[in-house]
């Protein structure tokens, strides 16, 4: 239960805090863009079995690979993709935290 609270807290709470602190004039749009980055979880549909509670998504699903993460970090360096990049990096942080919590 704590693991789920932390995982979804990072997914939904951290983008809200970042949007409000750093994009105050347009925080609602920034938050929605960051929340929309959860669409990268559609790559979970390619897995067999579809859901495995013991599986770490980091470096397993195509949009959660280290190569994809390099692209997400690259988005941070360009103003037009920065909010998207922040959302994607937060998403990976949430998933990585989840993976770490499965091992402790």
PDB file of C-alpha atoms in Angstrom:
ATOM      1  CA  UNK A   1       0.000   0.000   0.000  1.00  0.00           C
ATOM      2  CA  UNK A   2       2.792   2.433   0.874  1.00  0.00           C
ATOM      3  CA  UNK A   3       4.561   1.543  -2.372  1.00  0.00           C
ATOM      4  CA  UNK A   4       1.456   2.402  -4.416  1.00  0.00           C
ATOM      5  CA  UNK A   5       0.939   5.640  -2.484  1.00  0.00           C
ATOM      6  CA  UNK A   6       4.527   6.736  -3.174  1.00  0.00           C
ATOM      7  CA  UNK A   7       4.429   5.589  -6.811  1.00  0.00           C
ATOM      8  CA  UNK A   8       1.204   7.420  -7.653  1.00  0.00           C
ATOM      9  CA  UNK A   9       2.146  10.336  -5.428  1.00  0.00           C
ATOM     10  CA  UNK A  10       5.196  10.901  -7.593  1.00  0.00           C
ATOM     11  CA  UNK A  11       3.161  10.389 -10.785  1.00  0.00           C
ATOM     12  CA  UNK A  12       0.448  12.900  -9.852  1.00  0.00           C
ATOM     13  CA  UNK A  13       1.795  15.014  -6.982  1.00  0.00           C
ATOM     14  CA  UNK A  14       5.294  15.871  -8.138  1.00  0.00           C
ATOM     15  CA  UNK A  15       4.140  17.207 -11.540  1.00  0.00           C
ATOM     16  CA  UNK A  16       1.603  19.398  -9.721  1.00  0.00           C
ATOM     17  CA  UNK A  17       4.287  20.836  -7.451  1.00  0.00           C
ATOM     18  CA  UNK A  18       6.680  21.400 -10.377  1.00  0.00           C
ATOM     19  CA  UNK A  19       3.935  22.993 -12.505  1.00  0.00           C
ATOM     20  CA  UNK A  20       2.888  25.336  -9.739  1.00  0.00           C
ATOM     21  CA  UNK A  21       6.408  26.336  -8.705  1.00  0.00           C
ATOM     22  CA  UNK A  22       8.055  26.729 -12.116  1.00  0.00           C
ATOM     23  CA  UNK A  23       5.181  27.388 -14.540  1.00  0.00           C
ATOM     24  CA  UNK A  24       2.912  29.439 -12.293  1.00  0.00           C
ATOM     25  CA  UNK A  25       1.424  31.619 -15.031  1.00  0.00           C
ATOM     26  CA  UNK A  26       0.289  28.542 -16.981  1.00  0.00           C
ATOM     27  CA  UNK A  27       0.485  25.847 -14.321  1.00  0.00           C
ATOM     28  CA  UNK A  28      -2.713  24.047 -15.343  1.00  0.00           C
ATOM     29  CA  UNK A  29      -1.520  23.448 -18.905  1.00  0.00           C
ATOM     30  CA  UNK A  30       1.949  22.454 -17.693  1.00  0.00           C
ATOM     31  CA  UNK A  31       0.373  19.978 -15.256  1.00  0.00           C
ATOM     32  CA  UNK A  32      -1.856  18.467 -17.939  1.00  0.00           C
ATOM     33  CA  UNK A  33       1.111  18.027 -20.286  1.00  0.00           C
ATOM     34  CA  UNK A  34       3.135  16.335 -17.562  1.00  0.00           C
ATOM     35  CA  UNK A  35       0.220  14.051 -16.668  1.00  0.00           C
ATOM     36  CA  UNK A  36      -0.202  13.200 -20.374  1.00  0.00           C
ATOM     37  CA  UNK A  37       3.296  11.704 -20.339  1.00  0.00           C
ATOM     38  CA  UNK A  38       1.762   8.695 -18.612  1.00  0.00           C
ATOM     39  CA  UNK A  39       0.763   7.640 -22.108  1.00  0.00           C
ATOM     40  CA  UNK A  40       4.220   6.075 -22.384  1.00  0.00           C
ATOM     41  CA  UNK A  41       2.730   3.323 -20.246  1.00  0.00           C
ATOM     42  CA  UNK A  42       0.921   2.125 -23.358  1.00  0.00           C
ATOM     43  CA  UNK A  43       4.090   0.156 -24.068  1.00  0.00           C
ATOM     44  CA  UNK A  44       3.028  -2.111 -21.202  1.00  0.00           C
ATOM     45  CA  UNK A  45       0.432  -3.516 -23.613  1.00  0.00           C
ATOM     46  CA  UNK A  46       3.281  -5.190 -25.515  1.00  0.00           C
ATOM     47  CA  UNK A  47       4.344  -7.276 -22.510  1.00  0.00           C
ATOM     48  CA  UNK A  48       3.465 -10.873 -21.830  1.00  0.00           C
ATOM     49  CA  UNK A  49       1.944 -11.286 -19.358  1.00  0.00           C
ATOM     50  CA  UNK A  50       0.251  -7.908 -19.663  1.00  0.00           C
ATOM     51  CA  UNK A  51       0.554  -7.221 -15.930  1.00  0.00           C
ATOM     52  CA  UNK A  52       3.145  -8.642 -13.600  1.00  0.00           C
ATOM     53  CA  UNK A  53       3.293  -6.991 -10.166  1.00  0.00           C
ATOM     54  CA  UNK A  54       6.846  -8.267  -9.677  1.00  0.00           C
ATOM     55  CA  UNK A  55       8.196  -6.766 -12.924  1.00  0.00           C
ATOM     56  CA  UNK A  56      10.251  -3.600 -12.997  1.00  0.00           C
ATOM     57  CA  UNK A  57       9.206  -1.504 -15.978  1.00  0.00           C
ATOM     58  CA  UNK A  58      12.539   0.347 -16.169  1.00  0.00           C
ATOM     59  CA  UNK A  59      14.563  -1.020 -19.063  1.00  0.00           C
ATOM     60  CA  UNK A  60      11.916  -3.673 -19.752  1.00  0.00           C
ATOM     61  CA  UNK A  61       9.285  -1.840 -21.780  1.00  0.00           C
ATOM     62  CA  UNK A  62      10.394  -0.033 -24.987  1.00  0.00           C
ATOM     63  CA  UNK A  63       9.507   3.482 -23.808  1.00  0.00           C
ATOM     64  CA  UNK A  64      11.122   2.837 -20.428  1.00  0.00           C
ATOM     65  CA  UNK A  65      14.587   1.869 -21.726  1.00  0.00           C
ATOM     66  CA  UNK A  66      17.784   3.703 -20.932  1.00  0.00           C
ATOM     67  CA  UNK A  67      17.942   4.821 -24.584  1.00  0.00           C
ATOM     68  CA  UNK A  68      14.502   6.404 -24.289  1.00  0.00           C
ATOM     69  CA  UNK A  69      15.561   8.066 -21.034  1.00  0.00           C
ATOM     70  CA  UNK A  70      18.435   9.779 -22.819  1.00  0.00           C
ATOM     71  CA  UNK A  71      15.903  11.284 -25.227  1.00  0.00           C
ATOM     72  CA  UNK A  72      13.676  12.379 -22.330  1.00  0.00           C
ATOM     73  CA  UNK A  73      16.589  14.127 -20.622  1.00  0.00           C
ATOM     74  CA  UNK A  74      17.478  15.709 -23.979  1.00  0.00           C
ATOM     75  CA  UNK A  75      13.988  17.250 -24.087  1.00  0.00           C
ATOM     76  CA  UNK A  76      14.917  19.275 -20.999  1.00  0.00           C
ATOM     77  CA  UNK A  77      17.422  21.343 -22.977  1.00  0.00           C
ATOM     78  CA  UNK A  78      14.889  22.794 -25.423  1.00  0.00           C
ATOM     79  CA  UNK A  79      12.215  25.269 -24.384  1.00  0.00           C
ATOM     80  CA  UNK A  80       9.555  23.765 -26.678  1.00  0.00           C
ATOM     81  CA  UNK A  81       9.947  20.269 -25.205  1.00  0.00           C
ATOM     82  CA  UNK A  82      10.968  21.134 -21.643  1.00  0.00           C
ATOM     83  CA  UNK A  83       7.595  20.522 -19.951  1.00  0.00           C
ATOM     84  CA  UNK A  84       7.218  17.243 -21.822  1.00  0.00           C
ATOM     85  CA  UNK A  85      10.741  16.254 -20.777  1.00  0.00           C
ATOM     86  CA  UNK A  86      10.062  17.100 -17.136  1.00  0.00           C
ATOM     87  CA  UNK A  87       6.933  14.966 -17.189  1.00  0.00           C
ATOM     88  CA  UNK A  88       8.744  12.046 -18.786  1.00  0.00           C
ATOM     89  CA  UNK A  89      11.665  12.242 -16.362  1.00  0.00           C
ATOM     90  CA  UNK A  90       9.254  12.396 -13.406  1.00  0.00           C
ATOM     91  CA  UNK A  91       7.457   9.365 -14.836  1.00  0.00           C
ATOM     92  CA  UNK A  92      10.718   7.411 -15.009  1.00  0.00           C
ATOM     93  CA  UNK A  93      11.625   8.534 -11.477  1.00  0.00           C
ATOM     94  CA  UNK A  94       8.265   7.196 -10.252  1.00  0.00           C
ATOM     95  CA  UNK A  95       8.824   3.867 -12.005  1.00  0.00           C
ATOM     96  CA  UNK A  96      12.433   3.625 -10.821  1.00  0.00           C
ATOM     97  CA  UNK A  97      11.320   4.319  -7.247  1.00  0.00           C
ATOM     98  CA  UNK A  98       8.753   1.571  -7.618  1.00  0.00           C
ATOM     99  CA  UNK A  99      11.459  -0.836  -8.845  1.00  0.00           C
ATOM    100  CA  UNK A 100      13.731   0.114  -5.967  1.00  0.00           C
ATOM    101  CA  UNK A 101      10.929  -0.458  -3.458  1.00  0.00           C
ATOM    102  CA  UNK A 102      10.367  -3.945  -4.861  1.00  0.00           C
ATOM    103  CA  UNK A 103      13.938  -4.876  -3.912  1.00  0.00           C
ATOM    104  CA  UNK A 104      14.032  -3.540  -0.338  1.00  0.00           C
TER     105      UNK A 104
END
